[in-house]
XYZ file of C-alpha atoms in Angstrom:
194
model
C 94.392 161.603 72.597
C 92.424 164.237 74.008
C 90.421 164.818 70.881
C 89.671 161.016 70.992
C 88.748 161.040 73.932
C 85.781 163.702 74.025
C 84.820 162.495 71.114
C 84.289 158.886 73.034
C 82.651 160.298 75.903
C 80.223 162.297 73.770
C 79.325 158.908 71.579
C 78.721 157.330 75.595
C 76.546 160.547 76.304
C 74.200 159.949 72.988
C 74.173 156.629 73.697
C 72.729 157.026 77.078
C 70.394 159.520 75.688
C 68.772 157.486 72.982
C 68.953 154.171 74.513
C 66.876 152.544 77.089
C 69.094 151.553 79.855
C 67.815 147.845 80.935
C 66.210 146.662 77.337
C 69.364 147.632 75.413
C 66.589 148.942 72.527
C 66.114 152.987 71.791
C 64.436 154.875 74.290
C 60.609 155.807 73.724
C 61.841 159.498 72.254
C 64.274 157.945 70.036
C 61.755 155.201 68.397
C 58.810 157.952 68.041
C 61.291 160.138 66.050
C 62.693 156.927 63.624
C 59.190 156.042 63.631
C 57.990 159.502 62.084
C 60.970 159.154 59.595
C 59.666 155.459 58.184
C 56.173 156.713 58.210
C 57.199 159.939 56.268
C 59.262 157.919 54.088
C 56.511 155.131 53.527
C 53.944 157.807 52.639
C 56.316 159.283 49.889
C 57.316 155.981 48.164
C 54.108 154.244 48.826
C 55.109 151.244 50.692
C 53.777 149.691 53.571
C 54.689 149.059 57.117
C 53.627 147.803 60.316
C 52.998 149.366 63.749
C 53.105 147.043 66.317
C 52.977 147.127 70.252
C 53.982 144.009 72.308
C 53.686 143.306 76.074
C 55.098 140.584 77.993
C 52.233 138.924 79.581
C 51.725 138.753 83.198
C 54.465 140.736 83.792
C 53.397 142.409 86.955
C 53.204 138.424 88.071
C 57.480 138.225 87.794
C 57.654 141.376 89.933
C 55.546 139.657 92.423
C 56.571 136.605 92.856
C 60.281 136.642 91.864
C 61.039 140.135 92.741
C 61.783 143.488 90.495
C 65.569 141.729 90.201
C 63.745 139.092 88.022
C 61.435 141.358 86.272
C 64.434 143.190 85.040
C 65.732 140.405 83.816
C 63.184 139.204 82.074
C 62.483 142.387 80.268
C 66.311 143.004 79.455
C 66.182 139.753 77.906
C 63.170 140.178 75.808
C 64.888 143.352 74.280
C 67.625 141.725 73.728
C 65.435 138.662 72.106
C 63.920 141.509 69.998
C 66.772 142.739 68.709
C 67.886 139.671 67.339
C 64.619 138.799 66.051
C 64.231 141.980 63.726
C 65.637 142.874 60.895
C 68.169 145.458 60.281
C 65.828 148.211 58.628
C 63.237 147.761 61.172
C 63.092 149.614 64.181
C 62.235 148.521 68.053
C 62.305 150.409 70.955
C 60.875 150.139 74.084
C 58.089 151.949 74.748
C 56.870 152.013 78.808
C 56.889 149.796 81.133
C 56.848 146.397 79.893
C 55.859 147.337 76.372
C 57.790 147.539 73.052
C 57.042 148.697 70.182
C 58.319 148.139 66.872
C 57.768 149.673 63.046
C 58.497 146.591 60.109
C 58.853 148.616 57.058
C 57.791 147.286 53.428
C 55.479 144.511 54.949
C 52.112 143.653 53.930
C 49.866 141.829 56.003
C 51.052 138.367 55.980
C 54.931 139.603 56.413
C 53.975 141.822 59.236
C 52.412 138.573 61.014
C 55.333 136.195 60.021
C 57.628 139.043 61.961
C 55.648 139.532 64.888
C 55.490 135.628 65.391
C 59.325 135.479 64.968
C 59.528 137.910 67.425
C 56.668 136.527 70.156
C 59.028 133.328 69.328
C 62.231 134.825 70.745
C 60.330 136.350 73.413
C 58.983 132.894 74.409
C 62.505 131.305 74.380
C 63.864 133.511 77.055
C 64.609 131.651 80.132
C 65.132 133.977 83.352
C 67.477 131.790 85.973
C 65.713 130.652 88.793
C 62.242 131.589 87.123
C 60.623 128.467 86.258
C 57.671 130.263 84.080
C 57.667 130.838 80.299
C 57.595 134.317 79.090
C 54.905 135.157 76.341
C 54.316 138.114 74.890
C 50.693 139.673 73.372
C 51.068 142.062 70.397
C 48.612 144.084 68.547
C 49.724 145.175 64.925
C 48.302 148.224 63.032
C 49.066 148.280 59.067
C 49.721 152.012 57.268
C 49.754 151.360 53.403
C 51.797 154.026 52.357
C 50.820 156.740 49.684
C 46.997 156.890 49.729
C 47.034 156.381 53.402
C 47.172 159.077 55.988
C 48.095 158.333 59.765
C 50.909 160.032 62.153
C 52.842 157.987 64.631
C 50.279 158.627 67.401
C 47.253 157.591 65.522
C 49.048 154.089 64.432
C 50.423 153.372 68.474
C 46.740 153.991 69.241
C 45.203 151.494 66.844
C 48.055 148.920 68.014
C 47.606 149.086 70.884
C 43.771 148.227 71.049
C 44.672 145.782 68.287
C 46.646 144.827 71.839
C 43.932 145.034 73.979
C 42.083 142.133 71.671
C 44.927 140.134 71.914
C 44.788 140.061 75.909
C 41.380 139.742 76.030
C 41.493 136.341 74.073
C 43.862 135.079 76.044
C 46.797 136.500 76.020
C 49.530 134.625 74.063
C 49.071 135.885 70.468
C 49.186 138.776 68.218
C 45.689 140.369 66.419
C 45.739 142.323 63.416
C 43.465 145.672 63.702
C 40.247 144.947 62.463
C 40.878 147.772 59.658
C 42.393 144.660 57.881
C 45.199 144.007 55.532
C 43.272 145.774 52.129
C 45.356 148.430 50.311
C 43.427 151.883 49.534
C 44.489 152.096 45.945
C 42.861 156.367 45.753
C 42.408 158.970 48.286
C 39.057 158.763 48.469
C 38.667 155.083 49.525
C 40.953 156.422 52.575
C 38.588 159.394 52.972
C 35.696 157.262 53.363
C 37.056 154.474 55.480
């Protein structure tokens, strides 16, 4: 019993060590490290994935009006909406804030937009109690297409998130591809010259 026990209470301790406490998603540490293993992993087989960075819109707005209680709320249900919304092999993890972030592995361009729109799509059908506005989340997506492409983790969060950046400045409300578009370098030297 006592063996069971520490061994319990040390699953508990990783648990609170890898997981954000109010999204229910892994913690910021945890999804840079999983991250750097897809990327890694991508770059060796030569498949593609997705970075992408979402932020619930207006979010400062819930805080305000309904109080922190209600921004909570809201962005513990949005992870949870997230996690349903993703697949099993991708990862999402919250990032900061009231951002999360999230790699979809062996996408190309079009499945990396069908994903993000499922997930804006849970987002949006959160409903906070006694909040009478929607939630809507903007997302900026950054492609890495695998062997002849070279990128770390920080590089691809950076290019997200000003793929982000477009996305709020149109309005909010949507996800934009990085302009770097959806083409596949098929040598190293059309990545060089990019």
């Amino acid at each position: 019993l006592l063996l069971v026990a520490v061994a319990d209470r040390g699953r508990r301790l990783l648990e609170r060590a890898t997981t954000d406490a109010l999204t229910g998603l892994p913690n910021r540490a945890t999804f840079l490290e999983r991250a750097r293993r897809e990327l890694a992993r991508a770059e060796r087989s030569g498949s593609s994935l997705a970075l992408v960075m979402l932020d619930i819109d207006r979010f400062k707005r819930f805080n305000d009006v309904y109080g922190h209680q209600a921004g909570d709320r809201v962005l513990a249900l949005a992870g949870r909406a997230v996690a349903g919304a993703v697949r099993g092999i991708d990862v999402a993890g919250r990032y900061g804030g009231e951002e999360i972030v999230l790699v979809l592995v062996d996408v190309e361009c079009e499945a990396a937009l069908a994903a993000v729109e499922r997930v804006r799509a849970a987002i949006a059908a959160v409903r906070v109690p006694n909040v009478p506005e929607a939630v809507t989340a903007s997302a900026g997506i950054a492609l890495h297409h695998g062997a002849f492409d070279r990128a770390d983790v920080a590089a691809l969060v950076k290019r997200a998130d000003q793929a982000l950046y477009r996305s709020k400045e149109a309005g909010r409300d949507r996800a934009t591809l990085e302009p770097r578009g959806s083409e596949r370098p098929t040598s190293p030297a059309e990545v060089r010259y990019r």
